[in-house]
Amino acid sequence: MATSTEQEAAAGPQPKPPIQVLYCEVCTFPPEFCEFGSSLTKCKEWLKEEHPDLYDRYYSEEALQSKMGTMSLEQQTKLEQDAAKKEAKAEAKADAKMKKKLASQVQIKRIQRQKNKYVTAIHGLEAFDIDLKKAAKLFAQTFATGSSVTKNLQGQDEIVVQGDVSDEVFDMIRDEKGVLKGVPEANVELVEEKKKK
Amino acid sequence: MFKKFQPSTDISGQTAVKSSIQRSIRAAILSQWKVDSDTFESIWPKKENITLVKCRDHISIYALHGEPLFFQHFDGPFYPTLRLLHKYPFLLPVVRVDRGAIRFLLAGAHMMCPGFTSKGGWLPPPEDALSAEAPVAIQAEGKEHAIAIGITKLSTEDIKNVNKGVGVEVITHLGDDLWALQKV
Ligand SMILES: [Zn+2]
């Protein structure tokens, strides 16, 4: 302690530099915590590939031995079982989500409000993890028109854009403009709602 | 605090912060954290304006260039985000839980006294004891980087003596919804 204070006094106060922490690209945790996440197998593959030195540090035989620290063998076994269970669960969840995504539809609806006035309602983007507020903003900017997130009659969120921009919106989704990413073209449908006479 | 926190619905808006308020926030943090003003200047330079991200339940997150730096609940203490603490691990005093407590912590549980008093845990010695309601960095046995940030519910000496019940409430931890919020 004394030496660092002396150094500081000599050189004047210096900001302490930040530590650059490495985070796992799979689970976002520092790699030492991957074992507690729900994707250990993938995390290990990534670490072995990208940082083999760290891989040895965390997963070598000795590391596994010393890591147990004050835990009993029983606790450690339980932990490993939990990790495997968690991983299986996370995979099943991801699968289910993917299936749900593939089955989801995005609907672009052209709605006639008055004789010459249309609005375009876009429904279902959230199933593809698209931020509706950001998408609404993108539409507003692209078409220089009003665009907002509202609830439809069924209580579901949808984006309503002023004017008939349904074909343009379809193109934007197909071309994955901005935040509009990850919707297969086959899952987008264009529909028309005529004004009731 | 950040359980089931959904940015799309739980963030109500972002606003600029008046410079007089920014000054008082800066002063409060310098008095609350273990950081010198030069280092804090490199975390949040004086000429840079911070953005207030208003959230549900009176949570205020403060961000610089879209990166959450610290947050506050009502007018309680300022907590660094865990990512900021990883960069500057000395910002808060440290306590440590044993390895057995890690999975409970990551599941969102508060930390019971025995997790700190067992062999793998650690609390500051009596001369550096912390009072109740002190923000702390929570380390974990055998790990280099902090796993969570919490607030003591008992003084660290009481945690040792009482040794049951919740010793430290977890405010934010690895993998919670604040951790997931890398950009606002
Ligand atoms: Zn990982």
Tab-separated table of C-alpha atoms and ligand atoms in Angstrom:
chain	number	residue	atom	x	y	z
A	1	MET	CA	0.000	0.000	0.000
A	2	ALA	CA	2.708	2.461	1.049
A	3	THR	CA	4.577	2.140	-2.223
A	4	SER	CA	1.571	2.893	-4.373
A	5	THR	CA	0.815	5.986	-2.287
A	6	GLU	CA	4.387	7.151	-2.723
A	7	GLN	CA	4.197	6.590	-6.436
A	8	GLU	CA	0.983	8.548	-6.591
A	9	ALA	CA	2.529	11.398	-4.655
A	10	ALA	CA	5.455	11.483	-7.064
A	11	ALA	CA	3.497	11.316	-10.284
A	12	GLY	CA	0.454	13.273	-9.099
A	13	PRO	CA	-2.956	11.647	-8.936
A	14	GLN	CA	-3.547	9.238	-11.797
A	15	PRO	CA	-6.881	7.738	-12.824
A	16	LYS	CA	-6.860	4.004	-12.310
A	17	PRO	CA	-7.264	2.219	-15.650
A	18	PRO	CA	-10.310	-0.019	-16.145
A	19	ILE	CA	-9.911	-3.791	-16.191
A	20	GLN	CA	-10.965	-5.218	-19.534
A	21	VAL	CA	-13.046	-8.217	-18.566
A	22	LEU	CA	-13.499	-10.965	-21.116
A	23	TYR	CA	-17.110	-12.061	-21.484
A	24	CYS	CA	-18.315	-15.341	-22.953
A	25	GLU	CA	-19.827	-14.809	-26.372
A	26	VAL	CA	-22.333	-17.563	-25.755
A	27	CYS	CA	-23.779	-16.762	-22.336
A	28	THR	CA	-22.343	-13.224	-21.733
A	29	PHE	CA	-20.888	-14.223	-18.318
A	30	PRO	CA	-17.194	-14.022	-17.499
A	31	PRO	CA	-16.025	-17.512	-18.627
A	32	GLU	CA	-15.348	-18.562	-15.038
A	33	PHE	CA	-19.135	-18.429	-14.485
A	34	CYS	CA	-20.183	-20.371	-17.616
A	35	GLU	CA	-20.506	-23.503	-15.476
A	36	PHE	CA	-23.516	-21.880	-13.775
A	37	GLY	CA	-25.245	-20.869	-17.003
A	38	SER	CA	-27.574	-22.859	-19.202
A	39	SER	CA	-25.260	-23.380	-22.173
A	40	LEU	CA	-22.098	-24.897	-20.710
A	41	THR	CA	-21.431	-27.234	-23.635
A	42	LYS	CA	-21.522	-24.413	-26.164
A	43	CYS	CA	-19.606	-22.081	-23.830
A	44	LYS	CA	-16.825	-24.639	-23.516
A	45	GLU	CA	-16.619	-25.101	-27.280
A	46	TRP	CA	-16.321	-21.365	-27.739
A	47	LEU	CA	-13.656	-20.943	-25.064
A	48	LYS	CA	-11.590	-23.873	-26.330
A	49	GLU	CA	-11.647	-22.356	-29.794
A	50	GLU	CA	-11.038	-18.698	-28.919
A	51	HIS	CA	-9.039	-18.804	-25.705
A	52	PRO	CA	-7.405	-22.231	-25.285
A	53	ASP	CA	-5.211	-20.965	-22.429
A	54	LEU	CA	-8.266	-19.938	-20.433
A	55	TYR	CA	-9.969	-23.196	-21.328
A	56	ASP	CA	-7.139	-25.084	-19.664
A	57	ARG	CA	-7.257	-22.784	-16.700
A	58	TYR	CA	-10.956	-23.372	-16.067
A	59	TYR	CA	-11.538	-26.918	-17.249
A	60	SER	CA	-8.312	-28.885	-16.770
A	61	GLU	CA	-8.342	-31.752	-14.317
A	62	GLU	CA	-6.501	-29.738	-11.640
A	63	ALA	CA	-8.767	-26.748	-12.146
A	64	LEU	CA	-11.830	-28.927	-11.622
A	65	GLN	CA	-10.260	-30.332	-8.481
A	66	SER	CA	-9.321	-27.020	-6.894
A	67	LYS	CA	-12.517	-25.349	-8.002
A	68	MET	CA	-14.581	-27.471	-5.700
A	69	GLY	CA	-13.132	-25.368	-2.908
A	70	THR	CA	-15.069	-25.921	0.277
A	71	MET	CA	-17.928	-27.696	-1.452
A	72	SER	CA	-18.650	-31.276	-0.604
A	73	LEU	CA	-18.536	-33.887	-3.355
A	74	GLU	CA	-22.268	-34.272	-2.907
A	75	GLN	CA	-22.900	-30.564	-3.502
A	76	GLN	CA	-20.637	-30.608	-6.543
A	77	THR	CA	-22.478	-33.566	-8.055
A	78	LYS	CA	-25.770	-31.808	-7.460
A	79	LEU	CA	-24.396	-28.725	-9.160
A	80	GLU	CA	-23.352	-30.693	-12.217
A	81	GLN	CA	-26.704	-32.406	-12.430
A	82	ASP	CA	-28.413	-29.038	-12.172
A	83	ALA	CA	-26.229	-27.630	-14.920
A	84	ALA	CA	-27.092	-30.512	-17.252
A	85	LYS	CA	-30.785	-30.168	-16.464
A	86	LYS	CA	-30.680	-26.419	-17.007
A	87	GLU	CA	-28.956	-26.910	-20.309
A	88	ALA	CA	-31.515	-29.428	-21.542
A	89	LYS	CA	-34.299	-27.113	-20.464
A	90	ALA	CA	-32.768	-24.111	-22.208
A	91	GLU	CA	-32.369	-26.126	-25.406
A	92	ALA	CA	-35.967	-27.295	-25.302
A	93	LYS	CA	-37.059	-23.720	-24.731
A	94	ALA	CA	-34.993	-22.444	-27.648
A	95	ASP	CA	-36.444	-25.191	-29.844
A	96	ALA	CA	-39.976	-24.333	-28.850
A	97	LYS	CA	-39.306	-20.677	-29.479
A	98	MET	CA	-37.907	-21.420	-32.915
A	99	LYS	CA	-40.938	-23.540	-33.789
A	100	LYS	CA	-43.242	-20.813	-32.574
A	101	LYS	CA	-41.359	-18.289	-34.654
A	102	LEU	CA	-41.650	-20.391	-37.771
A	103	ALA	CA	-45.372	-20.707	-37.192
A	104	SER	CA	-45.906	-17.006	-36.511
A	105	GLN	CA	-47.354	-14.692	-39.083
A	106	VAL	CA	-46.717	-11.032	-39.610
A	107	GLN	CA	-49.738	-9.327	-41.037
A	108	ILE	CA	-49.562	-6.080	-42.953
A	109	LYS	CA	-53.049	-4.734	-43.218
A	110	ARG	CA	-54.138	-1.893	-45.431
A	111	ILE	CA	-57.124	-0.243	-43.808
A	112	GLN	CA	-59.313	2.300	-45.529
A	113	ARG	CA	-60.364	5.010	-43.093
A	114	GLN	CA	-62.057	7.395	-45.518
A	115	LYS	CA	-62.444	7.500	-49.243
A	116	ASN	CA	-58.872	8.480	-49.905
A	117	LYS	CA	-57.309	7.882	-46.559
A	118	TYR	CA	-55.545	4.694	-45.552
A	119	VAL	CA	-53.581	3.489	-42.612
A	120	THR	CA	-51.276	0.474	-42.510
A	121	ALA	CA	-51.378	-1.803	-39.480
A	122	ILE	CA	-48.501	-4.211	-38.913
A	123	HIS	CA	-49.106	-7.023	-36.518
A	124	GLY	CA	-46.960	-9.882	-35.218
A	125	LEU	CA	-43.428	-8.477	-35.421
A	126	GLU	CA	-42.871	-9.045	-31.689
A	127	ALA	CA	-42.911	-12.821	-32.254
A	128	PHE	CA	-39.621	-12.316	-34.087
A	129	ASP	CA	-38.086	-10.359	-31.209
A	130	ILE	CA	-38.406	-7.077	-33.005
A	131	ASP	CA	-38.721	-4.029	-30.753
A	132	LEU	CA	-42.059	-2.502	-31.799
A	133	LYS	CA	-41.198	1.001	-30.602
A	134	LYS	CA	-37.997	1.013	-32.625
A	135	ALA	CA	-39.783	-0.419	-35.666
A	136	ALA	CA	-42.501	2.245	-35.396
A	137	LYS	CA	-39.811	4.905	-35.270
A	138	LEU	CA	-38.138	3.432	-38.332
A	139	PHE	CA	-41.422	3.559	-40.275
A	140	ALA	CA	-42.029	7.150	-39.157
A	141	GLN	CA	-38.594	8.161	-40.375
A	142	THR	CA	-38.734	6.214	-43.609
A	143	PHE	CA	-42.161	7.481	-44.675
A	144	ALA	CA	-42.033	10.861	-42.901
A	145	THR	CA	-45.417	10.113	-41.445
A	146	GLY	CA	-47.116	9.282	-38.173
A	147	SER	CA	-46.391	5.826	-36.794
A	148	SER	CA	-47.143	4.437	-33.358
A	149	VAL	CA	-47.548	1.283	-31.323
A	150	THR	CA	-51.176	0.738	-30.296
A	151	LYS	CA	-53.348	-2.062	-29.055
A	152	ASN	CA	-55.799	-3.525	-31.545
A	153	LEU	CA	-59.310	-4.644	-30.659
A	154	GLN	CA	-57.991	-8.012	-29.507
A	155	GLY	CA	-55.647	-6.240	-27.083
A	156	GLN	CA	-52.543	-7.198	-29.059
A	157	ASP	CA	-49.836	-4.672	-29.814
A	158	GLU	CA	-49.543	-3.519	-33.384
A	159	ILE	CA	-47.903	-0.711	-35.279
A	160	VAL	CA	-50.152	1.715	-37.105
A	161	VAL	CA	-48.588	3.835	-39.824
A	162	GLN	CA	-50.487	6.686	-41.452
A	163	GLY	CA	-50.977	6.266	-45.187
A	164	ASP	CA	-50.901	3.254	-47.501
A	165	VAL	CA	-47.368	1.980	-47.199
A	166	SER	CA	-48.133	-1.749	-47.086
A	167	ASP	CA	-46.037	-2.708	-50.135
A	168	GLU	CA	-43.118	-0.633	-48.898
A	169	VAL	CA	-43.344	-2.198	-45.432
A	170	PHE	CA	-43.365	-5.647	-47.022
A	171	ASP	CA	-40.180	-4.775	-48.929
A	172	MET	CA	-38.514	-3.420	-45.799
A	173	ILE	CA	-39.230	-6.622	-43.884
A	174	ARG	CA	-38.034	-8.761	-46.789
A	175	ASP	CA	-34.838	-6.689	-47.091
A	176	GLU	CA	-34.341	-6.788	-43.291
A	177	LYS	CA	-34.007	-3.022	-43.002
A	178	GLY	CA	-32.798	-1.704	-39.637
A	179	VAL	CA	-34.447	-3.513	-36.740
A	180	LEU	CA	-36.709	-5.513	-39.056
A	181	LYS	CA	-34.577	-8.636	-38.957
A	182	GLY	CA	-35.318	-12.334	-38.976
A	183	VAL	CA	-38.807	-12.613	-40.474
A	184	PRO	CA	-38.938	-15.173	-43.322
A	185	GLU	CA	-40.721	-13.742	-46.336
A	186	ALA	CA	-43.172	-16.646	-46.334
A	187	ASN	CA	-44.380	-15.582	-42.908
A	188	VAL	CA	-45.504	-12.154	-44.047
A	189	GLU	CA	-48.950	-11.647	-45.461
A	190	LEU	CA	-50.598	-8.618	-46.978
A	191	VAL	CA	-54.304	-8.141	-46.316
A	192	GLU	CA	-56.809	-5.481	-47.035
A	193	GLU	CA	-59.602	-4.193	-44.860
A	194	LYS	CA	-62.232	-2.272	-46.810
A	195	LYS	CA	-64.261	0.444	-45.224
A	196	LYS	CA	-67.614	-0.967	-44.214
A	197	LYS	CA	-70.405	0.604	-46.214
B	1	MET	CA	-34.792	-5.657	-8.318
B	2	PHE	CA	-34.371	-6.597	-11.966
B	3	LYS	CA	-36.425	-9.764	-11.979
B	4	LYS	CA	-38.837	-9.866	-14.908
B	5	PHE	CA	-37.663	-6.436	-15.962
B	6	GLN	CA	-38.718	-5.901	-19.553
B	7	PRO	CA	-37.113	-2.922	-21.251
B	8	SER	CA	-39.992	-2.564	-23.732
B	9	THR	CA	-42.592	-2.106	-21.000
B	10	ASP	CA	-40.627	-1.243	-17.861
B	11	ILE	CA	-38.678	1.699	-19.259
B	12	SER	CA	-40.955	4.705	-19.456
B	13	GLY	CA	-38.573	7.104	-21.136
B	14	GLN	CA	-35.207	8.770	-21.374
B	15	THR	CA	-34.528	12.370	-20.428
B	16	ALA	CA	-31.625	14.754	-20.213
B	17	VAL	CA	-30.511	15.667	-16.694
B	18	LYS	CA	-30.119	19.314	-15.591
B	19	SER	CA	-26.493	20.212	-15.027
B	20	SER	CA	-27.162	21.238	-11.422
B	21	ILE	CA	-28.658	17.782	-10.775
B	22	GLN	CA	-25.720	16.133	-12.540
B	23	ARG	CA	-23.379	18.001	-10.202
B	24	SER	CA	-25.187	16.765	-7.122
B	25	ILE	CA	-25.271	13.175	-8.454
B	26	ARG	CA	-21.540	13.365	-9.076
B	27	ALA	CA	-20.911	14.646	-5.552
B	28	ALA	CA	-23.159	11.980	-4.025
B	29	ILE	CA	-21.376	9.170	-5.881
B	30	LEU	CA	-17.934	10.476	-4.935
B	31	SER	CA	-18.990	10.408	-1.295
B	32	GLN	CA	-20.634	6.964	-1.547
B	33	TRP	CA	-18.155	4.960	-3.650
B	34	LYS	CA	-14.536	4.161	-2.955
B	35	VAL	CA	-13.247	6.096	-5.942
B	36	ASP	CA	-10.965	9.095	-6.369
B	37	SER	CA	-12.165	11.994	-8.491
B	38	ASP	CA	-9.579	11.390	-11.246
B	39	THR	CA	-10.676	7.822	-11.784
B	40	PHE	CA	-14.314	8.856	-11.639
B	41	GLU	CA	-13.549	11.530	-14.218
B	42	SER	CA	-12.497	8.759	-16.613
B	43	ILE	CA	-15.704	6.840	-15.851
B	44	TRP	CA	-17.930	9.869	-16.304
B	45	PRO	CA	-16.073	12.931	-17.663
B	46	LYS	CA	-17.419	16.246	-16.358
B	47	LYS	CA	-18.079	17.585	-19.835
B	48	GLU	CA	-20.271	14.631	-20.765
B	49	ASN	CA	-23.983	14.690	-20.080
B	50	ILE	CA	-25.596	11.684	-18.544
B	51	THR	CA	-29.050	10.441	-19.562
B	52	LEU	CA	-31.718	9.436	-17.075
B	53	VAL	CA	-33.554	6.266	-18.071
B	54	LYS	CA	-36.764	6.196	-16.075
B	55	CYS	CA	-38.021	2.738	-15.184
B	56	ARG	CA	-40.893	1.095	-13.326
B	57	ASP	CA	-40.982	1.075	-9.517
B	58	HIS	CA	-38.956	4.281	-9.207
B	59	ILE	CA	-35.785	2.754	-10.594
B	60	SER	CA	-33.568	5.338	-12.305
B	61	ILE	CA	-30.796	4.077	-14.554
B	62	TYR	CA	-28.166	6.588	-15.653
B	63	ALA	CA	-26.446	5.977	-18.965
B	64	LEU	CA	-23.556	7.533	-20.815
B	65	HIS	CA	-23.601	7.161	-24.626
B	66	GLY	CA	-26.266	4.491	-24.205
B	67	GLU	CA	-24.246	2.408	-21.761
B	68	PRO	CA	-25.857	2.029	-18.319
B	69	LEU	CA	-23.315	3.182	-15.722
B	70	PHE	CA	-25.205	3.319	-12.447
B	71	PHE	CA	-28.706	3.263	-11.000
B	72	GLN	CA	-30.768	4.257	-8.019
B	73	HIS	CA	-33.989	3.061	-6.378
B	74	PHE	CA	-36.141	5.981	-5.115
B	75	ASP	CA	-33.525	8.301	-3.573
B	76	GLY	CA	-31.432	5.465	-2.149
B	77	PRO	CA	-27.716	4.961	-2.720
B	78	PHE	CA	-26.211	4.896	-6.214
B	79	TYR	CA	-25.147	1.447	-7.386
B	80	PRO	CA	-22.720	0.897	-10.245
B	81	THR	CA	-23.898	-1.590	-12.858
B	82	LEU	CA	-22.157	-4.950	-12.531
B	83	ARG	CA	-20.297	-4.356	-15.797
B	84	LEU	CA	-18.931	-1.061	-14.460
B	85	LEU	CA	-17.927	-2.795	-11.218
B	86	HIS	CA	-16.079	-5.431	-13.261
B	87	LYS	CA	-14.016	-2.641	-14.829
B	88	TYR	CA	-13.402	-0.921	-11.482
B	89	PRO	CA	-13.686	-3.629	-8.813
B	90	PHE	CA	-12.709	-1.260	-5.972
B	91	LEU	CA	-15.843	0.909	-6.246
B	92	LEU	CA	-17.635	-0.924	-3.441
B	93	PRO	CA	-16.472	-2.799	-0.330
B	94	VAL	CA	-16.349	-6.557	-0.825
B	95	VAL	CA	-18.052	-9.533	0.791
B	96	ARG	CA	-17.810	-13.109	-0.471
B	97	VAL	CA	-20.190	-16.072	-0.564
B	98	ASP	CA	-19.141	-19.713	-0.672
B	99	ARG	CA	-19.420	-21.807	-3.804
B	100	GLY	CA	-22.560	-23.520	-2.575
B	101	ALA	CA	-24.429	-20.195	-2.563
B	102	ILE	CA	-23.636	-19.314	-6.177
B	103	ARG	CA	-26.468	-21.158	-7.858
B	104	PHE	CA	-29.022	-19.744	-5.411
B	105	LEU	CA	-27.699	-16.255	-5.974
B	106	LEU	CA	-27.929	-16.643	-9.750
B	107	ALA	CA	-31.502	-17.837	-9.348
B	108	GLY	CA	-32.332	-14.509	-7.691
B	109	ALA	CA	-32.168	-15.444	-3.987
B	110	HIS	CA	-30.968	-13.085	-1.292
B	111	MET	CA	-27.861	-14.217	0.537
B	112	MET	CA	-28.169	-15.870	3.914
B	113	CYS	CA	-25.606	-15.224	6.658
B	114	PRO	CA	-24.059	-18.741	6.653
B	115	GLY	CA	-23.005	-18.266	3.011
B	116	PHE	CA	-20.619	-15.549	4.253
B	117	THR	CA	-19.481	-17.147	7.508
B	118	SER	CA	-18.707	-20.627	6.161
B	119	LYS	CA	-15.192	-21.532	5.120
B	120	GLY	CA	-15.574	-20.407	1.519
B	121	GLY	CA	-17.159	-17.090	2.459
B	122	TRP	CA	-15.505	-13.898	3.596
B	123	LEU	CA	-16.466	-10.752	5.502
B	124	PRO	CA	-14.316	-7.737	6.323
B	125	PRO	CA	-12.396	-7.943	9.650
B	126	PRO	CA	-13.881	-6.065	12.646
B	127	GLU	CA	-11.795	-2.945	12.020
B	128	ASP	CA	-13.300	-2.617	8.521
B	129	ALA	CA	-16.805	-3.726	9.498
B	130	LEU	CA	-19.671	-2.447	7.376
B	131	SER	CA	-22.928	-1.168	8.815
B	132	ALA	CA	-26.352	-2.388	7.767
B	133	GLU	CA	-27.711	-0.850	4.526
B	134	ALA	CA	-24.244	-0.630	2.957
B	135	PRO	CA	-23.930	-1.291	-0.804
B	136	VAL	CA	-21.436	-4.112	-1.393
B	137	ALA	CA	-19.766	-5.991	-4.211
B	138	ILE	CA	-20.516	-9.699	-3.817
B	139	GLN	CA	-17.650	-11.964	-4.803
B	140	ALA	CA	-17.892	-15.754	-4.970
B	141	GLU	CA	-15.515	-18.419	-3.707
B	142	GLY	CA	-12.887	-19.267	-6.323
B	143	LYS	CA	-14.026	-16.574	-8.763
B	144	GLU	CA	-12.163	-13.506	-9.847
B	145	HIS	CA	-15.012	-11.216	-10.878
B	146	ALA	CA	-17.933	-10.029	-8.797
B	147	ILE	CA	-21.094	-12.073	-9.199
B	148	ALA	CA	-23.514	-9.475	-7.843
B	149	ILE	CA	-24.099	-6.179	-6.116
B	150	GLY	CA	-26.101	-6.097	-2.925
B	151	ILE	CA	-26.962	-4.185	0.205
B	152	THR	CA	-26.215	-5.446	3.713
B	153	LYS	CA	-29.295	-6.102	5.848
B	154	LEU	CA	-27.250	-6.524	9.021
B	155	SER	CA	-23.877	-5.071	9.888
B	156	THR	CA	-21.089	-7.441	8.878
B	157	GLU	CA	-20.318	-8.058	12.565
B	158	ASP	CA	-23.976	-8.995	13.135
B	159	ILE	CA	-23.879	-11.332	10.145
B	160	LYS	CA	-21.038	-13.166	11.910
B	161	ASN	CA	-22.766	-13.197	15.304
B	162	VAL	CA	-26.391	-13.831	14.351
B	163	ASN	CA	-25.438	-16.153	11.480
B	164	LYS	CA	-28.959	-16.856	10.271
B	165	GLY	CA	-31.505	-15.243	8.005
B	166	VAL	CA	-30.780	-12.867	5.138
B	167	GLY	CA	-27.451	-11.082	5.515
B	168	VAL	CA	-27.252	-9.316	2.159
B	169	GLU	CA	-30.033	-8.505	-0.262
B	170	VAL	CA	-29.049	-8.944	-3.884
B	171	ILE	CA	-29.754	-5.836	-5.969
B	172	THR	CA	-28.407	-6.976	-9.341
B	173	HIS	CA	-26.576	-10.145	-10.373
B	174	LEU	CA	-24.929	-11.822	-13.353
B	175	GLY	CA	-27.580	-12.788	-15.851
B	176	ASP	CA	-30.477	-10.711	-14.506
B	177	ASP	CA	-32.426	-8.337	-16.725
B	178	LEU	CA	-30.177	-5.368	-15.964
B	179	TRP	CA	-27.196	-7.479	-17.013
B	180	ALA	CA	-29.015	-8.162	-20.277
B	181	LEU	CA	-29.532	-4.435	-20.836
B	182	GLN	CA	-26.199	-3.611	-22.425
B	183	LYS	CA	-27.440	-0.627	-24.414
B	184	VAL	CA	-30.348	1.709	-23.785
C	1	ZN	ZN	-20.527	-18.943	-21.317
